[in-house]
Amino acid sequence: MKKPIEFKIEKKLPGTLGRAGTITTPHGVIHTPAFIAVGTKASVRALTTDMLLGLGVEAVLANTYHLYMQPGEELIRKMGGLQKMMNWNGPTFTDSGGFQVFSLGAGYGSNVSKVLKDMTAVPLITDAKDEREDAKPKLVQIDYDGAAFKSPLDGSIHFITPERSMEIQHTIGADIIFAFDECTSPAESRSYQREALDRTHRWGKRSLEYHRSKEISERQALFGIVQGGRYEDLRKESAQVIGAMDFDGFGIGGSFDKEDLYTAVKWVNEILPEDKPRHLLGIGEPEDMFEGVENGCDSFDCVAPTRLARHGTLYTKTGKIHISNAQYTGDLGPIDEGCLCYACKNYSRAYLCHLHKSREMVGPMLCSIHNLYFIVNLVKKMRETIIDGTFMDFKKEFLSRYRS
């Protein structure tokens, strides 16, 4: 059977699980480690595809659930699929919709996000029914077969099974797609994590069987997703079960306690097959990606760079700044001294501060250009330093300044 992608390891990082390599897809090569830009609705907000190319972006990830809801499968088919509709000729990913099981379920209306910086700030969910007065009604219900979603657009009910997720992703047509899974809250009880993990394994098997039965599996790669929350035994079990299936690569999913993120990634990647790519879903902070790369992850995606940019938060070599703060009102320097992005080469902090305070649309665009350039090229630098043998020195130097 023809393989839809080819993965090659070019250089390993001694004493760690890290490596630099390439993923060859039908629409081009991804040089790993790589940051994959998130275009949830087939659009990276405020940026055109030409801008993405200029920033060094090699691949884009879109969201299956959101594209299914709007504009819908039929219109996507008529527009020629993901690449054609968004005028992007490079590699593409779509997630499975499994994260919406969390965001519209346990995470809906709460302060629980994908990565918790402090587990003590969030109470552990017990097996008892949540009857708090402030608990919001969930927009998803889960059973053995799949998940029923209530559309936030019009209230209509949609039932997504592993097979249905594959159908939708086949229509969207990305180069790399993901098996349907259940992403859980890091605050969930162990018994529910166990239940959700078994469901994810069953759904993974069904996703793979359906995908392999279709001719398109020769053109689209399917990644299985490892879950298990913050429990070492569940994470390792999931890596063994999913790793034994004939997926083209693997995603590491779920939401984490900040401190557990690094150990969970290592537990998993010590078990997953070395000769297949590993993608860390929804993680994009600089510190987290250094640890992810060192512990064997090949690619990352996250909405953080552009989401933060739209609200005026910018990455710099010495940490994040908030461009609308009063101290930048008359600051004529660039966002980040030495940065070669379009925004830094052409505009001052004072101007960007003015744009954000005036709510001018070009402000979020320029800030998105900078943040995405910063993150994409940071990961490119990680790749370069793995190849030339200076990764550990680069990590130490970067983080010492960034955390200052």
Short mmCIF file of C-alpha atoms in Angstrom, two decimals, residues 99-289:
data_model
loop_
_atom_site.label_atom_id
_atom_site.label_comp_id
_atom_site.label_asym_id
_atom_site.label_seq_id
_atom_site.Cartn_x
_atom_site.Cartn_y
_atom_site.Cartn_z
CA PHE A 99 -10.95 18.81 21.38
CA GLN A 100 -14.50 20.16 21.06
CA VAL A 101 -15.59 17.20 23.22
CA PHE A 102 -13.66 19.00 25.98
CA SER A 103 -14.21 22.67 25.09
CA LEU A 104 -17.97 22.28 24.64
CA GLY A 105 -18.25 19.74 27.45
CA ALA A 106 -16.17 19.84 30.64
CA GLY A 107 -14.43 23.05 29.61
CA TYR A 108 -17.55 24.95 28.57
CA GLY A 109 -18.24 28.00 30.70
CA SER A 110 -15.40 27.17 33.12
CA ASN A 111 -11.93 28.55 33.70
CA VAL A 112 -10.34 25.20 32.86
CA SER A 113 -8.05 25.46 29.83
CA LYS A 114 -5.78 23.04 27.98
CA VAL A 115 -2.76 23.76 30.17
CA LEU A 116 -3.25 24.60 33.86
CA LYS A 117 -0.46 26.54 35.51
CA ASP A 118 -1.70 25.63 38.97
CA MET A 119 -3.70 22.46 39.61
CA THR A 120 -4.48 23.60 43.15
CA ALA A 121 -6.54 26.46 41.72
CA VAL A 122 -8.99 24.04 40.08
CA PRO A 123 -10.94 21.53 42.18
CA LEU A 124 -10.76 17.88 41.16
CA ILE A 125 -13.98 16.79 39.50
CA THR A 126 -15.63 13.95 41.40
CA ASP A 127 -17.79 11.24 39.88
CA ALA A 128 -20.87 12.91 41.34
CA LYS A 129 -23.10 14.93 39.05
CA ASP A 130 -22.16 18.62 38.93
CA GLU A 131 -25.07 20.43 40.53
CA ARG A 132 -23.42 23.79 41.20
CA GLU A 133 -25.74 26.72 40.67
CA ASP A 134 -23.21 28.37 38.36
CA ALA A 135 -22.56 25.27 36.23
CA LYS A 136 -23.40 26.00 32.58
CA PRO A 137 -25.22 23.46 30.39
CA LYS A 138 -22.79 21.47 28.27
CA LEU A 139 -23.05 21.60 24.48
CA VAL A 140 -21.87 17.99 24.01
CA GLN A 141 -23.06 14.58 25.21
CA ILE A 142 -20.82 11.52 24.86
CA ASP A 143 -21.68 7.83 24.56
CA TYR A 144 -20.04 4.62 23.33
CA ASP A 145 -20.58 5.43 19.64
CA GLY A 146 -19.59 9.09 19.50
CA ALA A 147 -20.46 12.60 20.62
CA ALA A 148 -23.61 14.67 20.10
CA PHE A 149 -22.83 18.38 19.65
CA LYS A 150 -25.26 21.24 19.99
CA SER A 151 -24.31 23.91 17.49
CA PRO A 152 -23.54 27.26 19.13
CA LEU A 153 -24.62 28.86 15.83
CA ASP A 154 -28.24 27.70 15.59
CA GLY A 155 -28.81 25.12 18.33
CA SER A 156 -29.03 22.19 15.90
CA ILE A 157 -27.83 18.76 17.08
CA HIS A 158 -25.02 16.91 15.26
CA PHE A 159 -23.79 13.41 16.10
CA ILE A 160 -20.13 12.76 15.30
CA THR A 161 -18.79 9.22 15.30
CA PRO A 162 -15.23 8.15 14.45
CA GLU A 163 -16.43 7.19 10.97
CA ARG A 164 -18.23 10.50 10.53
CA SER A 165 -15.12 12.42 11.61
CA MET A 166 -13.14 10.54 8.96
CA GLU A 167 -15.77 11.33 6.31
CA ILE A 168 -15.65 15.03 7.10
CA GLN A 169 -11.85 15.10 7.11
CA HIS A 170 -11.72 13.19 3.83
CA THR A 171 -13.90 15.89 2.29
CA ILE A 172 -11.80 18.73 3.73
CA GLY A 173 -8.80 16.99 2.20
CA ALA A 174 -5.85 17.85 4.47
CA ASP A 175 -2.57 15.97 4.06
CA ILE A 176 -2.53 14.86 7.72
CA ILE A 177 -5.70 14.12 9.69
CA PHE A 178 -6.35 12.85 13.21
CA ALA A 179 -8.38 9.99 14.66
CA PHE A 180 -11.48 10.96 16.65
CA ASP A 181 -10.71 11.07 20.37
CA GLU A 182 -11.99 12.38 23.67
CA CYS A 183 -9.91 15.16 25.18
CA THR A 184 -10.50 15.36 28.93
CA SER A 185 -10.07 18.06 31.55
CA PRO A 186 -6.92 17.77 33.69
CA ALA A 187 -9.24 18.09 36.68
CA GLU A 188 -11.32 15.00 35.79
CA SER A 189 -11.40 12.08 38.21
CA ARG A 190 -9.18 9.09 37.51
CA SER A 191 -12.20 6.85 36.91
CA TYR A 192 -13.48 9.17 34.17
CA GLN A 193 -9.98 9.44 32.66
CA ARG A 194 -9.99 5.63 32.49
CA GLU A 195 -13.40 5.57 30.81
CA ALA A 196 -12.46 8.28 28.31
CA LEU A 197 -9.17 6.54 27.51
CA ASP A 198 -10.93 3.27 26.65
CA ARG A 199 -13.32 5.24 24.46
CA THR A 200 -10.42 7.00 22.70
CA HIS A 201 -8.76 3.65 21.97
CA ARG A 202 -11.99 2.20 20.53
CA TRP A 203 -12.59 5.32 18.48
CA GLY A 204 -8.99 5.26 17.25
CA LYS A 205 -9.37 1.70 16.00
CA ARG A 206 -12.66 2.54 14.27
CA SER A 207 -11.17 5.69 12.70
CA LEU A 208 -8.23 3.67 11.34
CA GLU A 209 -10.39 0.86 9.96
CA TYR A 210 -12.72 3.26 8.19
CA HIS A 211 -9.84 5.36 6.84
CA ARG A 212 -7.91 2.34 5.54
CA SER A 213 -11.03 1.10 3.71
CA LYS A 214 -10.98 4.19 1.48
CA GLU A 215 -8.70 4.92 -1.48
CA ILE A 216 -7.98 8.39 -0.08
CA SER A 217 -5.85 6.76 2.65
CA GLU A 218 -3.06 6.61 0.04
CA ARG A 219 -3.10 10.43 -0.13
CA GLN A 220 -4.05 11.38 3.44
CA ALA A 221 -2.03 10.37 6.50
CA LEU A 222 -3.94 9.45 9.66
CA PHE A 223 -2.42 10.13 13.09
CA GLY A 224 -3.65 8.30 16.18
CA ILE A 225 -4.02 10.30 19.40
CA VAL A 226 -2.58 9.37 22.78
CA GLN A 227 -4.57 10.43 25.84
CA GLY A 228 -4.50 9.52 29.55
CA GLY A 229 -4.53 12.84 31.38
CA ARG A 230 -1.85 13.38 34.02
CA TYR A 231 -1.59 9.72 35.04
CA GLU A 232 1.65 7.96 34.11
CA ASP A 233 0.17 4.47 33.84
CA LEU A 234 -2.71 5.66 31.64
CA ARG A 235 -0.39 7.68 29.39
CA LYS A 236 1.95 4.73 28.94
CA GLU A 237 -0.91 2.34 28.30
CA SER A 238 -2.33 4.70 25.68
CA ALA A 239 1.06 5.02 23.96
CA GLN A 240 1.33 1.23 23.82
CA VAL A 241 -2.21 0.70 22.50
CA ILE A 242 -2.23 3.53 19.95
CA GLY A 243 1.43 2.95 19.05
CA ALA A 244 0.66 -0.67 18.13
CA MET A 245 -1.95 0.40 15.57
CA ASP A 246 -0.85 1.09 12.00
CA PHE A 247 -1.18 4.86 12.09
CA ASP A 248 1.02 7.05 9.90
CA GLY A 249 2.02 9.15 12.89
CA PHE A 250 0.81 10.16 16.32
CA GLY A 251 -0.69 13.09 18.16
CA ILE A 252 -0.24 13.67 21.88
CA GLY A 253 -3.51 15.09 23.08
CA GLY A 254 -5.31 16.03 26.24
CA SER A 255 -5.03 18.91 28.64
CA PHE A 256 -2.31 19.09 31.24
CA ASP A 257 -1.11 20.51 34.50
CA LYS A 258 1.80 22.76 33.50
CA GLU A 259 4.31 20.72 35.52
CA ASP A 260 3.00 17.38 34.21
CA LEU A 261 3.20 18.41 30.56
CA TYR A 262 6.90 17.67 30.21
CA THR A 263 6.85 14.30 31.98
CA ALA A 264 3.74 13.15 30.13
CA VAL A 265 5.35 13.88 26.77
CA LYS A 266 8.46 11.91 27.76
CA TRP A 267 6.44 8.94 29.04
CA VAL A 268 4.63 8.74 25.73
CA ASN A 269 7.52 9.31 23.33
CA GLU A 270 9.69 6.70 25.03
CA ILE A 271 7.08 4.16 23.89
CA LEU A 272 5.74 5.41 20.54
CA PRO A 273 7.51 4.07 17.39
CA GLU A 274 10.62 6.13 16.70
CA ASP A 275 10.22 5.99 12.92
CA LYS A 276 6.93 7.89 12.81
CA PRO A 277 6.26 11.62 13.43
CA ARG A 278 4.78 12.89 16.71
CA HIS A 279 2.65 16.00 16.97
CA LEU A 280 1.93 17.79 20.27
CA LEU A 281 -1.58 19.16 19.94
CA GLY A 282 -2.45 22.67 21.07
CA ILE A 283 0.90 23.58 22.67
CA GLY A 284 2.83 26.67 21.56
CA GLU A 285 4.48 28.58 24.41
CA PRO A 286 8.28 28.87 23.96
CA GLU A 287 9.17 27.06 27.20
CA ASP A 288 6.78 24.22 26.41
CA MET A 289 8.10 23.73 22.88
#
